[in-house]
């Protein structure tokens, strides 16, 4: 993958660069810039009189750590510096400490300028990557019943168990709405969306609207097949097998469960009058 289109990595580089700039300014507060005779021969900066040497060492170490994290910044942003006498451009971030050496290849103003230029390019690359990005599934934006149940297991790396738990939670919502727990889950889903009128002890879930409307009929027919199918192809394998599943596969399964739960949320509960005679067992 081209790192210039990786939004997460670009954000990481930008975060490290901003911290580098702030630390560099702290470093410069303890130094003075050399502007007199010998410029270009003597170090570009020298410790300020009375500056704490230990503090300077700590800031130097931190800048070196940050510049290590930014080792690819120059190539990602194409921010390089041509220096007279050097056969190739130098990386101004990794080589920032040149300002403290005799015959310095860099000056503080150069470090500041290239940092700002790199920051601007990172922001531009991030904006382009965002505009070009394909839609992504955000787990936290799945239906609350699904994600609140799956989250802890998911974060612990138990993806199959997260899917199984979410599927059980969705089925549990259906059971609560229909007030049933007297048959296998797939059977309960089939009966919840059955075409037959509600019976005592067998409430139905109905898509809202005029039941004679073709669109409403289509939704009810679709849910009658979709809901049991989800239970059979997602819940059952996740519950009855030990084989782990890949993250993308697990995420897509959670998305399907989330869609089913949102459909259920929109359905109305159709219940039989309590005085209706008991119905025969459905087959």
Coordinates of C-alpha atoms in Angstrom, one line a residue:
X1 CA 0.0 0.0 0.0
X2 CA 1.2 3.5 -0.8
X3 CA 1.8 5.2 2.6
X4 CA 0.8 8.5 1.1
X5 CA -2.8 7.3 0.9
X6 CA -2.8 5.6 4.4
X7 CA -4.7 8.1 6.6
X8 CA -3.7 6.4 9.8
X9 CA 0.0 6.6 9.0
X10 CA -0.2 10.2 7.7
X11 CA -1.9 11.1 11.0
X12 CA 0.8 9.4 13.0
X13 CA 3.5 11.3 11.1
X14 CA 1.7 14.6 11.6
X15 CA 1.4 14.0 15.3
X16 CA 5.1 13.2 15.7
X17 CA 6.1 16.2 13.6
X18 CA 4.1 18.6 15.7
X19 CA 5.7 17.1 18.8
X20 CA 9.1 17.4 17.1
X21 CA 8.5 21.1 16.4
X22 CA 7.4 21.9 20.0
X23 CA 10.4 20.1 21.4
X24 CA 12.8 21.8 19.0
X25 CA 11.5 25.2 20.2
X26 CA 12.1 24.1 23.8
X27 CA 15.6 23.1 22.7
X28 CA 16.2 26.5 21.1
X29 CA 15.1 28.3 24.2
X30 CA 18.3 27.0 25.8
X31 CA 20.5 28.0 22.9
X32 CA 21.5 31.1 21.0
X33 CA 22.1 31.3 17.3
X34 CA 25.5 32.2 16.0
X35 CA 25.4 35.2 13.7
X36 CA 28.8 36.6 14.0
X37 CA 32.2 36.0 12.4
X38 CA 32.7 32.3 11.6
X39 CA 29.2 31.6 10.6
X40 CA 29.2 28.4 8.5
X41 CA 32.3 27.2 10.2
X42 CA 31.2 27.2 13.9
X43 CA 28.1 25.4 15.1
X44 CA 24.9 27.3 14.2
X45 CA 23.8 27.3 17.9
X46 CA 25.5 27.3 21.2
X47 CA 24.1 26.7 24.7
X48 CA 22.8 29.8 26.3
X49 CA 24.7 31.0 29.4
X50 CA 23.3 29.4 32.5
X51 CA 21.3 26.8 30.5
X52 CA 20.9 23.5 32.3
X53 CA 23.1 20.9 30.6
X54 CA 21.0 18.0 31.8
X55 CA 17.9 19.6 30.3
X56 CA 19.7 20.1 27.0
X57 CA 20.7 16.4 27.0
X58 CA 17.1 15.3 27.7
X59 CA 15.7 17.5 24.9
X60 CA 18.4 16.3 22.5
X61 CA 17.5 12.7 23.3
X62 CA 13.8 13.4 22.8
X63 CA 14.5 15.1 19.4
X64 CA 16.6 12.1 18.3
X65 CA 13.8 9.8 19.3
X66 CA 11.2 11.8 17.4
X67 CA 13.4 12.2 14.3
X68 CA 13.7 8.4 14.3
X69 CA 10.0 8.1 14.2
X70 CA 10.0 10.6 11.3
X71 CA 12.6 8.6 9.3
X72 CA 10.2 8.3 6.4
X73 CA 8.8 11.9 6.6
X74 CA 11.2 13.2 4.0
X75 CA 10.4 10.6 1.4
X76 CA 6.6 10.8 2.1
X77 CA 6.5 14.5 1.7
X78 CA 9.4 15.0 -0.7
X79 CA 10.8 17.6 1.6
X80 CA 14.6 17.4 1.2
X81 CA 17.3 19.9 1.4
X82 CA 20.0 20.5 -1.3
X83 CA 23.3 21.5 0.4
X84 CA 26.3 22.8 -1.5
X85 CA 29.1 20.2 -1.5
X86 CA 26.7 17.3 -0.9
X87 CA 26.1 14.9 -3.8
X88 CA 22.5 14.1 -2.6
X89 CA 19.8 16.1 -0.8
X90 CA 19.8 15.6 3.0
X91 CA 16.9 14.7 5.3
X92 CA 16.5 17.8 7.4
X93 CA 14.5 16.0 10.1
X94 CA 16.8 13.0 10.8
X95 CA 19.9 15.4 10.5
X96 CA 18.5 18.2 12.7
X97 CA 21.5 17.8 15.1
X98 CA 23.7 19.2 12.4
X99 CA 23.0 22.6 13.8
X100 CA 25.2 21.8 16.8
X101 CA 28.2 20.7 14.9
X102 CA 31.1 22.6 13.3
X103 CA 30.5 23.4 9.6
X104 CA 26.8 22.8 10.1
X105 CA 24.8 21.7 7.1
X106 CA 21.6 23.1 8.7
X107 CA 20.5 26.2 10.6
X108 CA 17.6 26.5 13.0
X109 CA 15.7 28.6 10.4
X110 CA 16.1 25.7 7.9
X111 CA 14.8 23.2 10.3
X112 CA 11.8 25.3 11.1
X113 CA 11.1 26.0 7.5
X114 CA 11.2 22.4 6.4
X115 CA 9.1 21.3 9.3
X116 CA 6.3 23.8 8.3
X117 CA 6.6 22.7 4.7
X118 CA 6.3 19.0 5.6
X119 CA 3.4 19.8 7.9
X120 CA 1.5 21.5 5.1
X121 CA 2.2 18.6 2.7
X122 CA 1.1 16.0 5.3
X123 CA -2.2 17.9 5.8
X124 CA -2.6 18.0 2.0
X125 CA -1.9 14.3 1.6
X126 CA -4.3 13.6 4.4
X127 CA -7.1 15.6 2.8
X128 CA -6.6 13.8 -0.5
X129 CA -6.5 10.4 1.2
X130 CA -9.7 11.2 2.9
X131 CA -11.4 12.3 -0.3
X132 CA -10.2 9.1 -2.1
X133 CA -11.0 6.7 0.7
X134 CA -13.6 4.0 0.3
X135 CA -16.4 3.9 2.9
X136 CA -15.4 2.1 6.1
X137 CA -17.4 0.2 8.7
X138 CA -17.0 1.8 12.1
X139 CA -17.7 -0.8 14.7
X140 CA -18.7 1.8 17.3
X141 CA -21.5 3.0 14.9
X142 CA -23.1 -0.4 14.6
X143 CA -26.5 -0.9 16.3
X144 CA -25.9 -0.5 20.1
X145 CA -27.3 -4.0 20.8
X146 CA -24.7 -5.5 18.5
X147 CA -21.6 -3.4 19.5
X148 CA -22.2 -3.1 23.2
X149 CA -22.5 -6.9 23.4
X150 CA -19.5 -7.6 21.1
X151 CA -17.1 -4.8 22.1
X152 CA -15.3 -6.4 25.1
X153 CA -14.8 -9.7 23.3
X154 CA -13.8 -7.9 20.1
X155 CA -11.2 -5.7 21.9
X156 CA -9.8 -8.9 23.6
X157 CA -9.3 -10.5 20.2
X158 CA -12.1 -13.1 20.5
X159 CA -13.7 -12.3 17.2
X160 CA -15.8 -15.4 16.7
X161 CA -17.2 -15.2 20.3
X162 CA -17.9 -11.5 19.7
X163 CA -20.0 -12.4 16.6
X164 CA -21.8 -15.2 18.5
X165 CA -22.6 -13.0 21.5
X166 CA -23.9 -10.2 19.2
X167 CA -26.1 -12.8 17.3
X168 CA -27.5 -14.1 20.6
X169 CA -28.3 -10.5 21.7
X170 CA -30.2 -9.8 18.5
X171 CA -32.2 -13.0 18.9
X172 CA -32.8 -12.1 22.5
X173 CA -34.4 -8.8 21.4
X174 CA -36.7 -10.7 19.0
X175 CA -37.7 -13.1 21.8
X176 CA -38.4 -10.2 24.1
X177 CA -40.6 -8.5 21.6
X178 CA -42.5 -11.6 20.7
X179 CA -42.4 -12.9 24.4
X180 CA -41.3 -16.3 23.2
X181 CA -38.6 -18.7 24.1
X182 CA -40.3 -22.0 23.5
X183 CA -38.6 -23.2 20.3
X184 CA -35.3 -23.2 18.5
X185 CA -34.0 -19.8 17.5
X186 CA -34.3 -20.3 13.7
X187 CA -37.9 -21.5 14.2
X188 CA -38.7 -18.5 16.4
X189 CA -37.4 -16.1 13.7
X190 CA -39.5 -17.9 11.0
X191 CA -42.6 -17.7 13.2
X192 CA -41.9 -14.1 14.1
X193 CA -42.3 -13.0 10.5
X194 CA -44.8 -15.7 9.5
X195 CA -47.6 -14.7 7.1
X196 CA -50.1 -16.2 9.5
X197 CA -52.1 -13.9 11.8
X198 CA -50.8 -13.6 15.4
X199 CA -52.0 -16.2 17.8
X200 CA -52.1 -16.4 21.6
X201 CA -48.5 -16.8 22.7
X202 CA -47.2 -16.2 19.1
X203 CA -46.9 -12.6 18.4
X204 CA -45.6 -11.5 15.0
X205 CA -43.2 -8.8 13.8
X206 CA -44.6 -6.7 10.9
X207 CA -43.0 -4.1 8.8
X208 CA -44.9 -0.8 9.4
X209 CA -47.5 0.4 6.9
X210 CA -50.5 -0.8 5.0
X211 CA -50.1 -4.6 4.8
X212 CA -51.7 -4.6 1.3
X213 CA -49.0 -2.2 0.0
X214 CA -46.6 -4.0 -2.3
X215 CA -43.6 -2.4 -0.7
X216 CA -44.7 -3.5 2.8
X217 CA -45.4 -7.0 1.5
X218 CA -41.9 -7.1 0.0
X219 CA -40.3 -6.1 3.3
X220 CA -42.2 -8.7 5.2
X221 CA -41.4 -11.4 2.7
X222 CA -37.8 -10.5 2.7
X223 CA -37.5 -10.4 6.5
X224 CA -39.2 -13.8 6.7
X225 CA -36.3 -15.2 4.7
X226 CA -33.5 -12.9 5.8
X227 CA -33.8 -13.2 9.6
X228 CA -33.8 -17.0 9.8
X229 CA -31.0 -17.0 7.2
X230 CA -28.9 -14.7 9.3
X231 CA -29.4 -17.0 12.3
X232 CA -28.4 -20.1 10.3
X233 CA -25.3 -18.7 8.5
X234 CA -23.9 -16.3 11.1
X235 CA -25.1 -17.3 14.6
X236 CA -25.0 -21.1 14.2
X237 CA -21.4 -21.4 12.8
X238 CA -20.1 -18.8 15.3
X239 CA -21.7 -20.6 18.2
X240 CA -21.1 -24.3 17.3
X241 CA -17.6 -24.2 15.8
X242 CA -14.2 -23.4 17.3
X243 CA -12.6 -22.0 14.2
X244 CA -11.6 -18.4 14.5
X245 CA -12.6 -15.9 11.8
X246 CA -10.6 -13.1 10.2
X247 CA -11.2 -9.5 11.4
X248 CA -12.8 -8.3 8.1
X249 CA -15.1 -11.4 8.0
X250 CA -16.1 -10.8 11.6
X251 CA -16.8 -7.1 11.0
X252 CA -19.0 -7.9 8.0
X253 CA -21.0 -10.4 10.1
X254 CA -21.5 -7.8 12.8
X255 CA -22.7 -5.4 10.1
X256 CA -25.3 -7.9 8.9
X257 CA -26.5 -8.4 12.5
X258 CA -26.6 -4.7 12.9
X259 CA -28.8 -4.3 9.8
X260 CA -31.1 -7.1 11.0
X261 CA -31.4 -5.3 14.4
X262 CA -32.3 -2.0 12.8
X263 CA -35.0 -3.8 10.7
X264 CA -36.4 -5.3 13.9
X265 CA -36.4 -1.9 15.6
X266 CA -38.7 -0.6 12.8
X267 CA -41.1 -3.5 13.0
X268 CA -44.4 -3.4 14.9
X269 CA -45.5 -6.1 17.2
X270 CA -48.8 -7.8 16.2
X271 CA -50.3 -9.7 19.1
X272 CA -53.5 -11.8 19.3
X273 CA -56.3 -10.8 21.6
X274 CA -55.8 -12.6 24.9
X275 CA -59.2 -14.3 24.7
X276 CA -58.5 -16.0 21.4
X277 CA -58.5 -19.8 21.6
X278 CA -55.1 -21.5 21.7
X279 CA -53.8 -22.2 18.2
X280 CA -52.4 -25.4 16.8
X281 CA -48.7 -25.9 16.8
X282 CA -47.0 -24.5 13.7
X283 CA -44.9 -26.8 11.6

